[in-house]
Amino acid sequence: MENYTIDKVMELANDLKFKSFEESITNNLELSIKEGWTTETLLYKIFSNEIIRKEKVHKKNLITRAHFPQIKYLENLKREELPEDMRIVLPQLETLDFIKEKRNIVLTGNPGTGKTHIATGLGIK
């Protein structure tokens, strides 16, 4: 029977491009021993960490490819400064139901009323 070392396991993880594996194994191996996890639980934790990392990288790449003029988030929007009609409709827009319903939205208004911030924030969300 072949002897598998952590170095061999790390090499395989590297070949598979599991970028978060080393940190994940370090953090979870000791915890798994302490808490008596099954092998399946340990593997689940390691793989789910990798999926989370890949999803973050994918989202970052999509945002970069969108070429937004500025990176703006809805959480940073000063809602009290928005025109009243936008304050009313914004919660509905934030559900992103218009995307699922394949509807377009048009943001109109004077300069400085938050149109670009809202459009970018919705795009990022």
mmCIF file of N, CA and C in Angstrom:
data_model
loop_
_atom_site.group_PDB
_atom_site.id
_atom_site.type_symbol
_atom_site.label_atom_id
_atom_site.label_comp_id
_atom_site.label_asym_id
_atom_site.label_seq_id
_atom_site.Cartn_x
_atom_site.Cartn_y
_atom_site.Cartn_z
ATOM 1 N N MET A 1 0.843 -1.181 0.000
ATOM 2 C CA MET A 1 0.000 0.000 0.000
ATOM 3 C C MET A 1 0.887 1.242 0.000
ATOM 4 N N GLU A 2 0.553 2.181 -0.848
ATOM 5 C CA GLU A 2 1.356 3.391 -0.961
ATOM 6 C C GLU A 2 1.108 4.299 0.231
ATOM 7 N N ASN A 3 2.146 5.001 0.656
ATOM 8 C CA ASN A 3 2.047 5.932 1.769
ATOM 9 C C ASN A 3 1.750 7.327 1.223
ATOM 10 N N TYR A 4 0.614 7.878 1.575
ATOM 11 C CA TYR A 4 0.223 9.204 1.103
ATOM 12 C C TYR A 4 0.607 10.233 2.151
ATOM 13 N N THR A 5 1.361 11.217 1.735
ATOM 14 C CA THR A 5 1.766 12.287 2.655
ATOM 15 C C THR A 5 0.965 13.536 2.325
ATOM 16 N N ILE A 6 0.968 14.479 3.259
ATOM 17 C CA ILE A 6 0.268 15.737 3.041
ATOM 18 C C ILE A 6 0.866 16.469 1.837
ATOM 19 N N ASP A 7 2.170 16.290 1.612
ATOM 20 C CA ASP A 7 2.803 16.930 0.451
ATOM 21 C C ASP A 7 2.221 16.395 -0.857
ATOM 22 N N LYS A 8 1.974 15.078 -0.907
ATOM 23 C CA LYS A 8 1.385 14.490 -2.107
ATOM 24 C C LYS A 8 -0.053 14.983 -2.307
ATOM 25 N N VAL A 9 -0.766 15.106 -1.204
ATOM 26 C CA VAL A 9 -2.141 15.601 -1.273
ATOM 27 C C VAL A 9 -2.147 17.050 -1.758
ATOM 28 N N MET A 10 -1.229 17.869 -1.225
ATOM 29 C CA MET A 10 -1.129 19.272 -1.642
ATOM 30 C C MET A 10 -0.765 19.381 -3.125
ATOM 31 N N GLU A 11 0.076 18.496 -3.592
ATOM 32 C CA GLU A 11 0.469 18.495 -4.998
ATOM 33 C C GLU A 11 -0.745 18.213 -5.885
ATOM 34 N N LEU A 12 -1.557 17.246 -5.481
ATOM 35 C CA LEU A 12 -2.774 16.954 -6.238
ATOM 36 C C LEU A 12 -3.736 18.137 -6.230
ATOM 37 N N ALA A 13 -3.891 18.764 -5.075
ATOM 38 C CA ALA A 13 -4.768 19.930 -4.957
ATOM 39 C C ALA A 13 -4.277 21.051 -5.864
ATOM 40 N N ASN A 14 -2.969 21.225 -5.923
ATOM 41 C CA ASN A 14 -2.389 22.240 -6.789
ATOM 42 C C ASN A 14 -2.649 21.912 -8.259
ATOM 43 N N ASP A 15 -2.498 20.642 -8.628
ATOM 44 C CA ASP A 15 -2.764 20.213 -10.003
ATOM 45 C C ASP A 15 -4.225 20.461 -10.387
ATOM 46 N N LEU A 16 -5.122 20.310 -9.417
ATOM 47 C CA LEU A 16 -6.550 20.534 -9.658
ATOM 48 C C LEU A 16 -6.938 22.011 -9.544
ATOM 49 N N LYS A 17 -5.952 22.845 -9.234
ATOM 50 C CA LYS A 17 -6.165 24.285 -9.065
ATOM 51 C C LYS A 17 -7.133 24.586 -7.926
ATOM 52 N N PHE A 18 -7.007 23.832 -6.857
ATOM 53 C CA PHE A 18 -7.757 24.090 -5.632
ATOM 54 C C PHE A 18 -6.960 25.109 -4.823
ATOM 55 N N LYS A 19 -7.139 26.378 -5.130
ATOM 56 C CA LYS A 19 -6.316 27.442 -4.557
ATOM 57 C C LYS A 19 -6.498 27.582 -3.045
ATOM 58 N N SER A 20 -7.678 27.305 -2.531
ATOM 59 C CA SER A 20 -7.919 27.493 -1.103
ATOM 60 C C SER A 20 -7.653 26.229 -0.291
ATOM 61 N N PHE A 21 -7.192 25.183 -0.956
ATOM 62 C CA PHE A 21 -7.056 23.885 -0.285
ATOM 63 C C PHE A 21 -6.091 23.939 0.892
ATOM 64 N N GLU A 22 -4.912 24.525 0.691
ATOM 65 C CA GLU A 22 -3.909 24.519 1.754
ATOM 66 C C GLU A 22 -4.426 25.212 3.011
ATOM 67 N N GLU A 23 -5.035 26.370 2.831
ATOM 68 C CA GLU A 23 -5.589 27.085 3.985
ATOM 69 C C GLU A 23 -6.738 26.295 4.597
ATOM 70 N N SER A 24 -7.575 25.724 3.745
ATOM 71 C CA SER A 24 -8.739 24.990 4.203
ATOM 72 C C SER A 24 -8.343 23.732 4.970
ATOM 73 N N ILE A 25 -7.369 22.994 4.448
ATOM 74 C CA ILE A 25 -6.944 21.771 5.136
ATOM 75 C C ILE A 25 -6.301 22.115 6.470
ATOM 76 N N THR A 26 -5.511 23.192 6.480
ATOM 77 C CA THR A 26 -4.860 23.611 7.717
ATOM 78 C C THR A 26 -5.896 23.982 8.772
ATOM 79 N N ASN A 27 -6.885 24.751 8.367
ATOM 80 C CA ASN A 27 -7.914 25.203 9.316
ATOM 81 C C ASN A 27 -8.843 24.081 9.756
ATOM 82 N N ASN A 28 -9.172 23.182 8.838
ATOM 83 C CA ASN A 28 -10.210 22.191 9.129
ATOM 84 C C ASN A 28 -9.692 20.859 9.664
ATOM 85 N N LEU A 29 -8.456 20.499 9.379
ATOM 86 C CA LEU A 29 -7.948 19.206 9.815
ATOM 87 C C LEU A 29 -7.912 19.115 11.339
ATOM 88 N N GLU A 30 -7.354 20.124 11.959
ATOM 89 C CA GLU A 30 -7.280 20.133 13.425
ATOM 90 C C GLU A 30 -8.681 20.162 14.027
ATOM 91 N N LEU A 31 -9.549 20.975 13.443
ATOM 92 C CA LEU A 31 -10.929 21.075 13.928
ATOM 93 C C LEU A 31 -11.662 19.742 13.770
ATOM 94 N N SER A 32 -11.397 19.046 12.679
ATOM 95 C CA SER A 32 -12.072 17.769 12.448
ATOM 96 C C SER A 32 -11.669 16.727 13.493
ATOM 97 N N ILE A 33 -10.404 16.765 13.890
ATOM 98 C CA ILE A 33 -9.930 15.830 14.921
ATOM 99 C C ILE A 33 -10.571 16.185 16.256
ATOM 100 N N LYS A 34 -10.548 17.477 16.574
ATOM 101 C CA LYS A 34 -11.084 17.949 17.854
ATOM 102 C C LYS A 34 -12.571 17.653 17.987
ATOM 103 N N GLU A 35 -13.327 17.850 16.883
ATOM 104 C CA GLU A 35 -14.776 17.695 16.942
ATOM 105 C C GLU A 35 -15.262 16.336 16.455
ATOM 106 N N GLY A 36 -14.335 15.471 16.051
ATOM 107 C CA GLY A 36 -14.710 14.118 15.651
ATOM 108 C C GLY A 36 -15.490 14.039 14.352
ATOM 109 N N TRP A 37 -15.146 14.906 13.384
ATOM 110 C CA TRP A 37 -15.833 14.878 12.100
ATOM 111 C C TRP A 37 -15.547 13.576 11.375
ATOM 112 N N THR A 38 -16.505 13.188 10.556
ATOM 113 C CA THR A 38 -16.269 12.064 9.657
ATOM 114 C C THR A 38 -15.406 12.559 8.505
ATOM 115 N N THR A 39 -14.851 11.629 7.761
ATOM 116 C CA THR A 39 -14.076 11.991 6.577
ATOM 117 C C THR A 39 -14.947 12.764 5.598
ATOM 118 N N GLU A 40 -16.203 12.372 5.477
ATOM 119 C CA GLU A 40 -17.125 13.044 4.570
ATOM 120 C C GLU A 40 -17.341 14.499 4.971
ATOM 121 N N THR A 41 -17.465 14.748 6.278
ATOM 122 C CA THR A 41 -17.659 16.117 6.758
ATOM 123 C C THR A 41 -16.434 16.969 6.457
ATOM 124 N N LEU A 42 -15.253 16.418 6.701
ATOM 125 C CA LEU A 42 -14.017 17.143 6.407
ATOM 126 C C LEU A 42 -13.932 17.479 4.918
ATOM 127 N N LEU A 43 -14.195 16.487 4.078
ATOM 128 C CA LEU A 43 -14.151 16.728 2.636
ATOM 129 C C LEU A 43 -15.192 17.752 2.210
ATOM 130 N N TYR A 44 -16.379 17.677 2.788
ATOM 131 C CA TYR A 44 -17.429 18.637 2.468
ATOM 132 C C TYR A 44 -16.977 20.057 2.803
ATOM 133 N N LYS A 45 -16.400 20.248 3.968
ATOM 134 C CA LYS A 45 -15.927 21.573 4.379
ATOM 135 C C LYS A 45 -14.859 22.090 3.418
ATOM 136 N N ILE A 46 -13.925 21.237 3.061
ATOM 137 C CA ILE A 46 -12.834 21.638 2.168
ATOM 138 C C ILE A 46 -13.377 21.999 0.791
ATOM 139 N N PHE A 47 -14.242 21.159 0.241
ATOM 140 C CA PHE A 47 -14.786 21.421 -1.093
ATOM 141 C C PHE A 47 -15.711 22.636 -1.095
ATOM 142 N N SER A 48 -16.506 22.810 -0.044
ATOM 143 C CA SER A 48 -17.401 23.969 -0.015
ATOM 144 C C SER A 48 -16.604 25.266 0.087
ATOM 145 N N ASN A 49 -15.474 25.252 0.803
ATOM 146 C CA ASN A 49 -14.608 26.438 0.841
ATOM 147 C C ASN A 49 -14.079 26.756 -0.555
ATOM 148 N N GLU A 50 -13.728 25.744 -1.311
ATOM 149 C CA GLU A 50 -13.213 25.957 -2.658
ATOM 150 C C GLU A 50 -14.305 26.504 -3.573
ATOM 151 N N ILE A 51 -15.507 26.014 -3.440
ATOM 152 C CA ILE A 51 -16.614 26.523 -4.242
ATOM 153 C C ILE A 51 -16.869 27.995 -3.921
ATOM 154 N N ILE A 52 -16.866 28.346 -2.654
ATOM 155 C CA ILE A 52 -17.063 29.742 -2.248
ATOM 156 C C ILE A 52 -15.976 30.623 -2.848
ATOM 157 N N ARG A 53 -14.723 30.158 -2.806
ATOM 158 C CA ARG A 53 -13.614 30.931 -3.366
ATOM 159 C C ARG A 53 -13.805 31.125 -4.872
ATOM 160 N N LYS A 54 -14.179 30.048 -5.565
ATOM 161 C CA LYS A 54 -14.356 30.131 -7.015
ATOM 162 C C LYS A 54 -15.518 31.056 -7.381
ATOM 163 N N GLU A 55 -16.587 31.034 -6.593
ATOM 164 C CA GLU A 55 -17.718 31.925 -6.852
ATOM 165 C C GLU A 55 -17.305 33.385 -6.689
ATOM 166 N N LYS A 56 -16.490 33.679 -5.678
ATOM 167 C CA LYS A 56 -16.008 35.050 -5.474
ATOM 168 C C LYS A 56 -15.141 35.499 -6.640
ATOM 169 N N VAL A 57 -14.255 34.624 -7.094
ATOM 170 C CA VAL A 57 -13.382 34.952 -8.225
ATOM 171 C C VAL A 57 -14.223 35.170 -9.479
ATOM 172 N N HIS A 58 -15.222 34.314 -9.691
ATOM 173 C CA HIS A 58 -16.094 34.433 -10.859
ATOM 174 C C HIS A 58 -16.847 35.763 -10.836
ATOM 175 N N LYS A 59 -17.390 36.122 -9.686
ATOM 176 C CA LYS A 59 -18.125 37.390 -9.568
ATOM 177 C C LYS A 59 -17.188 38.565 -9.824
ATOM 178 N N LYS A 60 -15.980 38.512 -9.278
ATOM 179 C CA LYS A 60 -15.007 39.584 -9.493
ATOM 180 C C LYS A 60 -14.684 39.711 -10.979
ATOM 181 N N ASN A 61 -14.513 38.594 -11.655
ATOM 182 C CA ASN A 61 -14.225 38.614 -13.096
ATOM 183 C C ASN A 61 -15.391 39.194 -13.900
ATOM 184 N N LEU A 62 -16.613 38.852 -13.518
ATOM 185 C CA LEU A 62 -17.778 39.398 -14.212
ATOM 186 C C LEU A 62 -17.862 40.912 -14.038
ATOM 187 N N ILE A 63 -17.597 41.385 -12.835
ATOM 188 C CA ILE A 63 -17.623 42.824 -12.569
ATOM 189 C C ILE A 63 -16.557 43.525 -13.391
ATOM 190 N N THR A 64 -15.375 42.934 -13.476
ATOM 191 C CA THR A 64 -14.297 43.520 -14.275
ATOM 192 C C THR A 64 -14.692 43.572 -15.750
ATOM 193 N N ARG A 65 -15.262 42.491 -16.256
ATOM 194 C CA ARG A 65 -15.648 42.427 -17.669
ATOM 195 C C ARG A 65 -16.804 43.355 -18.016
ATOM 196 N N ALA A 66 -17.585 43.769 -17.011
ATOM 197 C CA ALA A 66 -18.720 44.654 -17.256
ATOM 198 C C ALA A 66 -18.265 46.084 -17.568
ATOM 199 N N HIS A 67 -17.044 46.412 -17.210
ATOM 200 C CA HIS A 67 -16.484 47.747 -17.478
ATOM 201 C C HIS A 67 -17.370 48.866 -16.927
ATOM 202 N N PHE A 68 -17.815 48.704 -15.683
ATOM 203 C CA PHE A 68 -18.582 49.770 -15.051
ATOM 204 C C PHE A 68 -17.713 51.019 -14.962
ATOM 205 N N PRO A 69 -18.308 52.211 -15.130
ATOM 206 C CA PRO A 69 -17.496 53.434 -15.059
ATOM 207 C C PRO A 69 -16.860 53.612 -13.677
ATOM 208 N N GLN A 70 -17.552 53.175 -12.662
ATOM 209 C CA GLN A 70 -17.057 53.185 -11.283
ATOM 210 C C GLN A 70 -17.692 51.994 -10.580
ATOM 211 N N ILE A 71 -17.025 51.495 -9.556
ATOM 212 C CA ILE A 71 -17.614 50.412 -8.769
ATOM 213 C C ILE A 71 -18.443 51.048 -7.660
ATOM 214 N N LYS A 72 -19.737 50.845 -7.735
ATOM 215 C CA LYS A 72 -20.672 51.414 -6.765
ATOM 216 C C LYS A 72 -21.578 50.298 -6.260
ATOM 217 N N TYR A 73 -21.820 50.297 -4.965
ATOM 218 C CA TYR A 73 -22.674 49.281 -4.353
ATOM 219 C C TYR A 73 -23.945 49.933 -3.814
ATOM 220 N N LEU A 74 -25.039 49.206 -3.876
ATOM 221 C CA LEU A 74 -26.307 49.732 -3.373
ATOM 222 C C LEU A 74 -26.239 50.032 -1.882
ATOM 223 N N GLU A 75 -25.414 49.283 -1.160
ATOM 224 C CA GLU A 75 -25.292 49.491 0.283
ATOM 225 C C GLU A 75 -24.710 50.864 0.602
ATOM 226 N N ASN A 76 -23.955 51.445 -0.319
ATOM 227 C CA ASN A 76 -23.313 52.739 -0.088
ATOM 228 C C ASN A 76 -24.143 53.908 -0.604
ATOM 229 N N LEU A 77 -25.301 53.621 -1.140
ATOM 230 C CA LEU A 77 -26.167 54.646 -1.716
ATOM 231 C C LEU A 77 -26.814 55.462 -0.594
ATOM 232 N N LYS A 78 -26.739 56.762 -0.697
ATOM 233 C CA LYS A 78 -27.383 57.642 0.289
ATOM 234 C C LYS A 78 -28.836 57.815 -0.129
ATOM 235 N N ARG A 79 -29.656 56.932 0.378
ATOM 236 C CA ARG A 79 -31.050 56.857 -0.055
ATOM 237 C C ARG A 79 -31.839 58.108 0.283
ATOM 238 N N GLU A 80 -31.493 58.740 1.376
ATOM 239 C CA GLU A 80 -32.222 59.950 1.771
ATOM 240 C C GLU A 80 -31.997 61.103 0.788
ATOM 241 N N GLU A 81 -30.957 61.008 -0.025
ATOM 242 C CA GLU A 81 -30.666 62.050 -1.016
ATOM 243 C C GLU A 81 -31.274 61.754 -2.380
ATOM 244 N N LEU A 82 -31.893 60.601 -2.541
ATOM 245 C CA LEU A 82 -32.508 60.235 -3.821
ATOM 246 C C LEU A 82 -33.832 60.979 -4.000
ATOM 247 N N PRO A 83 -34.218 61.205 -5.258
ATOM 248 C CA PRO A 83 -35.560 61.750 -5.495
ATOM 249 C C PRO A 83 -36.615 60.798 -4.914
ATOM 250 N N GLU A 84 -37.724 61.338 -4.494
ATOM 251 C CA GLU A 84 -38.752 60.551 -3.808
ATOM 252 C C GLU A 84 -39.239 59.360 -4.634
ATOM 253 N N ASP A 85 -39.450 59.573 -5.951
ATOM 254 C CA ASP A 85 -39.949 58.457 -6.771
ATOM 255 C C ASP A 85 -38.939 57.314 -6.839
ATOM 256 N N MET A 86 -37.640 57.613 -6.796
ATOM 257 C CA MET A 86 -36.622 56.555 -6.802
ATOM 258 C C MET A 86 -36.590 55.834 -5.453
ATOM 259 N N ARG A 87 -36.764 56.580 -4.365
ATOM 260 C CA ARG A 87 -36.804 55.926 -3.039
ATOM 261 C C ARG A 87 -37.961 54.937 -2.965
ATOM 262 N N ILE A 88 -39.044 55.248 -3.649
ATOM 263 C CA ILE A 88 -40.226 54.378 -3.629
ATOM 264 C C ILE A 88 -39.988 53.106 -4.445
ATOM 265 N N VAL A 89 -39.384 53.258 -5.635
ATOM 266 C CA VAL A 89 -39.245 52.121 -6.557
ATOM 267 C C VAL A 89 -37.991 51.280 -6.289
ATOM 268 N N LEU A 90 -36.996 51.839 -5.610
ATOM 269 C CA LEU A 90 -35.726 51.126 -5.409
ATOM 270 C C LEU A 90 -35.869 49.772 -4.717
ATOM 271 N N PRO A 91 -36.654 49.647 -3.646
ATOM 272 C CA PRO A 91 -36.782 48.307 -3.031
ATOM 273 C C PRO A 91 -37.270 47.241 -4.003
ATOM 274 N N GLN A 92 -38.172 47.628 -4.913
ATOM 275 C CA GLN A 92 -38.654 46.676 -5.920
ATOM 276 C C GLN A 92 -37.548 46.332 -6.903
ATOM 277 N N LEU A 93 -36.767 47.315 -7.326
ATOM 278 C CA LEU A 93 -35.656 47.052 -8.249
ATOM 279 C C LEU A 93 -34.619 46.139 -7.612
ATOM 280 N N GLU A 94 -34.379 46.309 -6.321
ATOM 281 C CA GLU A 94 -33.364 45.505 -5.625
ATOM 282 C C GLU A 94 -33.690 44.024 -5.579
ATOM 283 N N THR A 95 -34.944 43.667 -5.791
ATOM 284 C CA THR A 95 -35.297 42.239 -5.828
ATOM 285 C C THR A 95 -34.774 41.580 -7.098
ATOM 286 N N LEU A 96 -34.448 42.395 -8.097
ATOM 287 C CA LEU A 96 -33.978 41.947 -9.412
ATOM 288 C C LEU A 96 -35.024 41.113 -10.155
ATOM 289 N N ASP A 97 -36.281 41.245 -9.751
ATOM 290 C CA ASP A 97 -37.349 40.511 -10.434
ATOM 291 C C ASP A 97 -37.448 40.916 -11.898
ATOM 292 N N PHE A 98 -37.095 42.155 -12.219
ATOM 293 C CA PHE A 98 -37.179 42.603 -13.607
ATOM 294 C C PHE A 98 -36.280 41.769 -14.514
ATOM 295 N N ILE A 99 -35.211 41.217 -13.961
ATOM 296 C CA ILE A 99 -34.328 40.354 -14.752
ATOM 297 C C ILE A 99 -35.019 39.020 -15.024
ATOM 298 N N LYS A 100 -35.580 38.438 -13.977
ATOM 299 C CA LYS A 100 -36.276 37.156 -14.138
ATOM 300 C C LYS A 100 -37.452 37.286 -15.103
ATOM 301 N N GLU A 101 -38.091 38.466 -15.083
ATOM 302 C CA GLU A 101 -39.245 38.704 -15.952
ATOM 303 C C GLU A 101 -38.831 39.203 -17.339
ATOM 304 N N LYS A 102 -37.515 39.328 -17.555
ATOM 305 C CA LYS A 102 -36.963 39.779 -18.840
ATOM 306 C C LYS A 102 -37.526 41.139 -19.253
ATOM 307 N N ARG A 103 -37.594 42.047 -18.251
ATOM 308 C CA ARG A 103 -38.047 43.407 -18.511
ATOM 309 C C ARG A 103 -36.865 44.354 -18.429
ATOM 310 N N ASN A 104 -36.914 45.400 -19.200
ATOM 311 C CA ASN A 104 -35.912 46.448 -19.136
ATOM 312 C C ASN A 104 -36.331 47.492 -18.115
ATOM 313 N N ILE A 105 -35.350 48.228 -17.606
ATOM 314 C CA ILE A 105 -35.656 49.386 -16.781
ATOM 315 C C ILE A 105 -34.909 50.572 -17.379
ATOM 316 N N VAL A 106 -35.488 51.738 -17.226
ATOM 317 C CA VAL A 106 -34.875 52.970 -17.706
ATOM 318 C C VAL A 106 -34.795 53.920 -16.523
ATOM 319 N N LEU A 107 -33.603 54.396 -16.244
ATOM 320 C CA LEU A 107 -33.414 55.358 -15.163
ATOM 321 C C LEU A 107 -33.259 56.735 -15.789
ATOM 322 N N THR A 108 -34.133 57.633 -15.409
ATOM 323 C CA THR A 108 -34.063 58.992 -15.949
ATOM 324 C C THR A 108 -34.002 59.977 -14.795
ATOM 325 N N GLY A 109 -33.472 61.138 -15.090
ATOM 326 C CA GLY A 109 -33.422 62.179 -14.082
ATOM 327 C C GLY A 109 -32.297 63.145 -14.347
ATOM 328 N N ASN A 110 -32.245 64.160 -13.545
ATOM 329 C CA ASN A 110 -31.217 65.186 -13.675
ATOM 330 C C ASN A 110 -29.854 64.629 -13.289
ATOM 331 N N PRO A 111 -28.787 65.298 -13.723
ATOM 332 C CA PRO A 111 -27.443 64.875 -13.311
ATOM 333 C C PRO A 111 -27.310 64.896 -11.784
ATOM 334 N N GLY A 112 -26.596 63.901 -11.277
ATOM 335 C CA GLY A 112 -26.330 63.854 -9.839
ATOM 336 C C GLY A 112 -27.450 63.290 -8.993
ATOM 337 N N THR A 113 -28.416 62.626 -9.616
ATOM 338 C CA THR A 113 -29.537 62.082 -8.842
ATOM 339 C C THR A 113 -29.381 60.604 -8.516
ATOM 340 N N GLY A 114 -28.235 60.002 -8.875
ATOM 341 C CA GLY A 114 -27.953 58.626 -8.468
ATOM 342 C C GLY A 114 -28.208 57.561 -9.515
ATOM 343 N N LYS A 115 -28.481 57.952 -10.740
ATOM 344 C CA LYS A 115 -28.802 56.965 -11.782
ATOM 345 C C LYS A 115 -27.654 55.992 -12.024
ATOM 346 N N THR A 116 -26.443 56.502 -12.206
ATOM 347 C CA THR A 116 -25.289 55.631 -12.473
ATOM 348 C C THR A 116 -24.990 54.755 -11.263
ATOM 349 N N HIS A 117 -25.082 55.319 -10.076
ATOM 350 C CA HIS A 117 -24.837 54.545 -8.859
ATOM 351 C C HIS A 117 -25.834 53.396 -8.768
ATOM 352 N N ILE A 118 -27.093 53.682 -9.007
ATOM 353 C CA ILE A 118 -28.131 52.637 -8.923
ATOM 354 C C ILE A 118 -27.934 51.586 -10.014
ATOM 355 N N ALA A 119 -27.682 52.034 -11.236
ATOM 356 C CA ALA A 119 -27.491 51.079 -12.339
ATOM 357 C C ALA A 119 -26.282 50.170 -12.078
ATOM 358 N N THR A 120 -25.182 50.757 -11.627
ATOM 359 C CA THR A 120 -23.994 49.964 -11.332
ATOM 360 C C THR A 120 -24.243 49.032 -10.152
ATOM 361 N N GLY A 121 -24.875 49.555 -9.114
ATOM 362 C CA GLY A 121 -25.180 48.727 -7.945
ATOM 363 C C GLY A 121 -26.064 47.544 -8.282
ATOM 364 N N LEU A 122 -27.061 47.778 -9.134
ATOM 365 C CA LEU A 122 -27.923 46.666 -9.564
ATOM 366 C C LEU A 122 -27.140 45.676 -10.403
ATOM 367 N N GLY A 123 -26.260 46.191 -11.272
ATOM 368 C CA GLY A 123 -25.434 45.310 -12.104
ATOM 369 C C GLY A 123 -24.531 44.431 -11.268
ATOM 370 N N ILE A 124 -23.944 44.992 -10.243
ATOM 371 C CA ILE A 124 -23.052 44.216 -9.378
ATOM 372 C C ILE A 124 -23.854 43.203 -8.567
ATOM 373 N N LYS A 125 -25.027 43.621 -8.097
ATOM 374 C CA LYS A 125 -25.851 42.702 -7.316
ATOM 375 C C LYS A 125 -26.287 41.528 -8.180
#
